[in-house]
């Protein structure tokens, strides 16, 4: 083989560096986008659990002559959610549920976090569904949870 033939085989260093740079950019884009996607998925799970709690309140009220569950009813109410009570809180897949019998001030979140849904049997939601507000009727209950994306709160009333 001549020197000319040997020089034509393989890749130049510039071609190798270019391919590695493109691969690095692809990995960088994936690692930047992945945490945001995971946060969105966890927030969607929180909203789904919040809706499950509000639906369980409606079912509870249908079975208990319009009465909302009280803090002392956590054990019985947990059956409506197919969940267990641990340390006074109902444990769901991604969040816990804490029931309160006292009204929480309008615009307040009652201590809701990304891991705890606060269920108030004496409140509704405010106009933009980000915090507790006044009840529209005596049977109304509301639940609030904090979202991870943007640290906003989400409220849903029964």
XYZ file of C-alpha atoms in Angstrom:
158
model
C 0.000 0.000 0.000
C 1.220 3.434 -0.800
C 1.277 6.371 1.575
C -1.558 7.936 -0.392
C -3.862 4.968 0.295
C -3.014 4.949 4.012
C -3.882 8.623 4.366
C -7.339 8.139 2.868
C -8.528 5.551 5.400
C -10.262 6.665 8.637
C -11.577 9.988 9.896
C -9.783 13.246 10.420
C -9.547 14.669 13.921
C -11.905 17.497 12.939
C -14.604 15.041 11.874
C -14.307 13.143 15.163
C -14.457 16.351 17.232
C -17.474 17.543 15.257
C -19.383 14.298 15.874
C -18.522 14.405 19.600
C -19.659 18.041 19.827
C -23.007 17.219 18.218
C -23.486 14.254 20.571
C -22.644 16.474 23.559
C -25.248 19.036 22.453
C -27.910 16.345 22.169
C -27.112 15.035 25.660
C -27.151 18.578 27.051
C -30.592 19.267 25.580
C -31.958 16.031 27.056
C -30.547 16.735 30.515
C -31.946 20.279 30.488
C -35.432 19.209 29.350
C -35.738 16.084 31.513
C -36.153 17.767 34.948
C -38.875 20.071 33.595
C -40.755 17.109 32.152
C -40.461 15.240 35.448
C -41.799 18.271 37.382
C -44.760 18.493 35.005
C -45.505 14.786 35.484
C -45.371 15.098 39.295
C -47.669 18.151 39.159
C -50.120 16.244 36.955
C -50.119 13.423 39.525
C -50.802 15.949 42.323
C -53.760 17.418 40.416
C -55.106 13.939 39.739
C -54.895 13.042 43.438
C -56.546 16.356 44.363
C -59.427 15.554 41.992
C -59.673 12.088 43.534
C -59.979 13.659 47.012
C -62.694 16.086 45.881
C -64.586 13.244 44.195
C -64.314 11.165 47.387
C -65.789 14.083 49.375
C -68.801 14.149 47.042
C -69.263 10.389 47.454
C -68.878 10.715 51.247
C -71.538 13.443 51.315
C -73.912 11.272 49.287
C -73.491 8.455 51.810
C -73.663 10.655 54.937
C -76.729 12.858 54.330
C -74.784 15.819 52.987
C -72.243 15.958 55.803
C -68.600 16.585 54.913
C -65.880 14.402 56.419
C -64.364 15.732 59.637
C -60.782 15.453 60.839
C -61.943 12.680 63.171
C -63.289 10.764 60.132
C -59.865 10.313 58.498
C -59.839 6.545 59.020
C -63.309 6.077 57.493
C -62.706 8.655 54.738
C -59.445 6.946 53.760
C -61.507 3.944 52.596
C -63.064 6.183 49.915
C -59.540 6.839 48.626
C -58.244 3.268 48.976
C -55.533 4.654 51.251
C -54.116 4.252 54.745
C -53.853 6.719 57.621
C -50.343 7.236 58.973
C -49.578 9.814 61.681
C -52.993 11.424 61.284
C -52.718 11.912 57.520
C -54.227 9.908 54.685
C -51.400 8.641 52.479
C -51.898 8.597 48.717
C -49.292 7.668 46.089
C -47.529 11.051 45.877
C -49.217 13.174 48.546
C -50.803 13.009 51.987
C -54.255 14.399 52.787
C -54.859 16.441 55.930
C -58.511 17.245 56.779
C -59.344 20.419 58.691
C -62.743 21.299 60.194
C -61.993 24.994 60.635
C -62.418 27.703 58.032
C -59.174 28.952 56.504
C -58.934 32.630 55.642
C -59.669 33.657 52.071
C -56.512 33.742 49.996
C -54.712 31.365 52.383
C -53.450 27.889 51.514
C -53.697 26.316 54.971
C -50.169 24.941 54.954
C -50.490 22.962 51.721
C -47.170 21.779 50.293
C -46.022 19.718 47.334
C -46.431 16.624 49.519
C -49.603 17.536 51.478
C -53.122 18.256 50.236
C -55.158 20.322 52.706
C -58.868 19.451 52.620
C -61.043 22.111 54.242
C -64.678 21.259 54.894
C -65.468 24.934 55.632
C -64.080 26.598 52.494
C -64.489 26.927 48.770
C -61.832 28.187 46.340
C -60.998 31.768 45.447
C -61.797 33.122 41.973
C -58.537 32.051 40.321
C -58.413 28.602 42.021
C -55.070 29.243 43.718
C -56.175 29.376 47.379
C -59.098 28.880 49.721
C -62.061 31.213 49.526
C -65.560 31.418 50.993
C -68.036 28.547 50.628
C -70.754 28.984 48.028
C -72.962 26.610 50.059
C -72.720 24.702 53.341
C -71.916 21.384 51.613
C -68.942 22.752 49.724
C -65.434 21.598 50.581
C -62.155 22.510 48.923
C -58.691 21.030 48.639
C -55.399 22.824 47.963
C -51.972 21.490 46.950
C -48.764 23.261 45.964
C -47.395 22.665 42.483
C -43.684 22.098 41.979
C -43.503 24.004 38.695
C -43.505 27.705 39.564
C -44.404 27.029 43.225
C -48.049 27.949 42.484
C -51.006 26.536 44.421
C -54.017 24.756 42.936
C -57.456 24.658 44.581
C -60.462 22.561 43.623
C -63.866 22.691 45.299
C -66.503 19.986 45.529
